[in-house]
Amino acid sequence: MQPKPQGLTIGRRILGAFIVILLLTLAQGGFALVQLRAVNDSARALEGRWLPAVEQTGSLTAALNAFRIAEGLYILSSDETQRDDRKREFLSTF
């Protein structure tokens, strides 16, 4: 009869590998949750601070473009009647 080798059995090795994989998976899940919280906090800061500024900048740009168009139409008016009409439109808009 041969002596039984000393050490871990196959069942204990499989159980050990399963436990290691389980612990790694839990650690990865915890890390993912921490990172998602950080992304969520950044998104809230972006929404609260930067988005209103971007909207205001867009509104200002649109108003400036409308002003330039009205100014160009006024300058390019061919006669005094057209120019007066453009001036009235311009003053009523701005």
PDB file of C-alpha atoms in Angstrom:
ATOM      1  CA  MET A   1       0.000   0.000   0.000  1.00  0.00           C
ATOM      2  CA  GLN A   2       1.184   3.450  -0.865  1.00  0.00           C
ATOM      3  CA  PRO A   3       1.153   6.153   1.782  1.00  0.00           C
ATOM      4  CA  LYS A   4      -1.388   8.956   1.222  1.00  0.00           C
ATOM      5  CA  PRO A   5       0.336  12.182   0.148  1.00  0.00           C
ATOM      6  CA  GLN A   6       0.234  14.934   2.713  1.00  0.00           C
ATOM      7  CA  GLY A   7      -1.395  18.253   1.758  1.00  0.00           C
ATOM      8  CA  LEU A   8      -4.695  19.630   0.635  1.00  0.00           C
ATOM      9  CA  THR A   9      -7.251  17.470  -1.050  1.00  0.00           C
ATOM     10  CA  ILE A  10      -8.741  18.416  -4.417  1.00  0.00           C
ATOM     11  CA  GLY A  11     -12.018  19.388  -2.757  1.00  0.00           C
ATOM     12  CA  ARG A  12     -10.258  21.790  -0.392  1.00  0.00           C
ATOM     13  CA  ARG A  13      -8.242  23.287  -3.245  1.00  0.00           C
ATOM     14  CA  ILE A  14     -11.418  23.888  -5.260  1.00  0.00           C
ATOM     15  CA  LEU A  15     -13.103  25.406  -2.200  1.00  0.00           C
ATOM     16  CA  GLY A  16     -10.062  27.629  -1.599  1.00  0.00           C
ATOM     17  CA  ALA A  17     -10.046  28.797  -5.224  1.00  0.00           C
ATOM     18  CA  PHE A  18     -13.778  29.510  -5.020  1.00  0.00           C
ATOM     19  CA  ILE A  19     -13.316  31.571  -1.843  1.00  0.00           C
ATOM     20  CA  VAL A  20     -10.460  33.559  -3.428  1.00  0.00           C
ATOM     21  CA  ILE A  21     -12.560  34.280  -6.528  1.00  0.00           C
ATOM     22  CA  LEU A  22     -15.523  35.256  -4.347  1.00  0.00           C
ATOM     23  CA  LEU A  23     -13.399  37.676  -2.312  1.00  0.00           C
ATOM     24  CA  LEU A  24     -11.915  39.221  -5.456  1.00  0.00           C
ATOM     25  CA  THR A  25     -15.395  39.642  -6.939  1.00  0.00           C
ATOM     26  CA  LEU A  26     -16.669  41.331  -3.768  1.00  0.00           C
ATOM     27  CA  ALA A  27     -13.648  43.639  -3.711  1.00  0.00           C
ATOM     28  CA  GLN A  28     -14.205  44.556  -7.356  1.00  0.00           C
ATOM     29  CA  GLY A  29     -17.883  45.255  -6.664  1.00  0.00           C
ATOM     30  CA  GLY A  30     -16.999  47.503  -3.735  1.00  0.00           C
ATOM     31  CA  PHE A  31     -14.464  49.385  -5.841  1.00  0.00           C
ATOM     32  CA  ALA A  32     -17.076  49.834  -8.593  1.00  0.00           C
ATOM     33  CA  LEU A  33     -19.571  51.267  -6.101  1.00  0.00           C
ATOM     34  CA  VAL A  34     -17.014  53.766  -4.815  1.00  0.00           C
ATOM     35  CA  GLN A  35     -16.181  54.849  -8.355  1.00  0.00           C
ATOM     36  CA  LEU A  36     -19.856  55.178  -9.299  1.00  0.00           C
ATOM     37  CA  ARG A  37     -20.414  57.428  -6.289  1.00  0.00           C
ATOM     38  CA  ALA A  38     -17.529  59.624  -7.431  1.00  0.00           C
ATOM     39  CA  VAL A  39     -18.957  59.843 -10.955  1.00  0.00           C
ATOM     40  CA  ASN A  40     -22.401  60.643  -9.551  1.00  0.00           C
ATOM     41  CA  ASP A  41     -20.969  63.425  -7.367  1.00  0.00           C
ATOM     42  CA  SER A  42     -19.142  64.879 -10.368  1.00  0.00           C
ATOM     43  CA  ALA A  43     -22.327  64.790 -12.446  1.00  0.00           C
ATOM     44  CA  ARG A  44     -24.248  66.606  -9.723  1.00  0.00           C
ATOM     45  CA  ALA A  45     -21.546  69.272  -9.499  1.00  0.00           C
ATOM     46  CA  LEU A  46     -21.613  69.674 -13.269  1.00  0.00           C
ATOM     47  CA  GLU A  47     -25.386  70.005 -13.274  1.00  0.00           C
ATOM     48  CA  GLY A  48     -25.449  72.456 -10.382  1.00  0.00           C
ATOM     49  CA  ARG A  49     -22.557  74.725 -11.265  1.00  0.00           C
ATOM     50  CA  TRP A  50     -21.589  74.462 -14.903  1.00  0.00           C
ATOM     51  CA  LEU A  51     -24.812  73.715 -16.768  1.00  0.00           C
ATOM     52  CA  PRO A  52     -26.536  77.013 -15.880  1.00  0.00           C
ATOM     53  CA  ALA A  53     -23.440  78.929 -16.985  1.00  0.00           C
ATOM     54  CA  VAL A  54     -23.385  77.069 -20.296  1.00  0.00           C
ATOM     55  CA  GLU A  55     -27.090  77.816 -20.832  1.00  0.00           C
ATOM     56  CA  GLN A  56     -26.546  81.516 -20.119  1.00  0.00           C
ATOM     57  CA  THR A  57     -23.592  81.612 -22.470  1.00  0.00           C
ATOM     58  CA  GLY A  58     -25.729  80.030 -25.194  1.00  0.00           C
ATOM     59  CA  SER A  59     -28.478  82.606 -24.653  1.00  0.00           C
ATOM     60  CA  LEU A  60     -25.961  85.433 -24.785  1.00  0.00           C
ATOM     61  CA  THR A  61     -24.473  84.039 -28.006  1.00  0.00           C
ATOM     62  CA  ALA A  62     -27.923  83.782 -29.592  1.00  0.00           C
ATOM     63  CA  ALA A  63     -28.752  87.376 -28.611  1.00  0.00           C
ATOM     64  CA  LEU A  64     -25.423  88.604 -29.960  1.00  0.00           C
ATOM     65  CA  ASN A  65     -25.997  86.820 -33.263  1.00  0.00           C
ATOM     66  CA  ALA A  66     -29.490  88.346 -33.541  1.00  0.00           C
ATOM     67  CA  PHE A  67     -27.983  91.774 -32.845  1.00  0.00           C
ATOM     68  CA  ARG A  68     -25.358  91.314 -35.559  1.00  0.00           C
ATOM     69  CA  ILE A  69     -27.974  90.235 -38.082  1.00  0.00           C
ATOM     70  CA  ALA A  70     -30.193  93.222 -37.258  1.00  0.00           C
ATOM     71  CA  GLU A  71     -27.193  95.538 -37.441  1.00  0.00           C
ATOM     72  CA  GLY A  72     -26.159  94.105 -40.806  1.00  0.00           C
ATOM     73  CA  LEU A  73     -29.670  94.464 -42.206  1.00  0.00           C
ATOM     74  CA  TYR A  74     -29.767  98.072 -41.031  1.00  0.00           C
ATOM     75  CA  ILE A  75     -26.417  98.866 -42.620  1.00  0.00           C
ATOM     76  CA  LEU A  76     -27.351  97.172 -45.892  1.00  0.00           C
ATOM     77  CA  SER A  77     -30.699  98.973 -46.200  1.00  0.00           C
ATOM     78  CA  SER A  78     -30.831 100.663 -49.560  1.00  0.00           C
ATOM     79  CA  ASP A  79     -33.112 103.596 -48.836  1.00  0.00           C
ATOM     80  CA  GLU A  80     -34.187 105.709 -45.898  1.00  0.00           C
ATOM     81  CA  THR A  81     -37.619 104.039 -45.551  1.00  0.00           C
ATOM     82  CA  GLN A  82     -36.067 100.590 -45.267  1.00  0.00           C
ATOM     83  CA  ARG A  83     -33.523 101.928 -42.834  1.00  0.00           C
ATOM     84  CA  ASP A  84     -36.256 103.432 -40.627  1.00  0.00           C
ATOM     85  CA  ASP A  85     -38.178 100.122 -40.700  1.00  0.00           C
ATOM     86  CA  ARG A  86     -35.043  98.222 -39.716  1.00  0.00           C
ATOM     87  CA  LYS A  87     -34.321 100.711 -36.963  1.00  0.00           C
ATOM     88  CA  ARG A  88     -37.848 100.290 -35.527  1.00  0.00           C
ATOM     89  CA  GLU A  89     -37.487  96.461 -35.665  1.00  0.00           C
ATOM     90  CA  PHE A  90     -34.101  96.682 -34.039  1.00  0.00           C
ATOM     91  CA  LEU A  91     -35.246  98.966 -31.215  1.00  0.00           C
ATOM     92  CA  SER A  92     -38.332  96.843 -30.522  1.00  0.00           C
ATOM     93  CA  THR A  93     -36.237  93.678 -30.323  1.00  0.00           C
ATOM     94  CA  PHE A  94     -33.423  94.992 -28.154  1.00  0.00           C
TER      95      PHE A  94
END
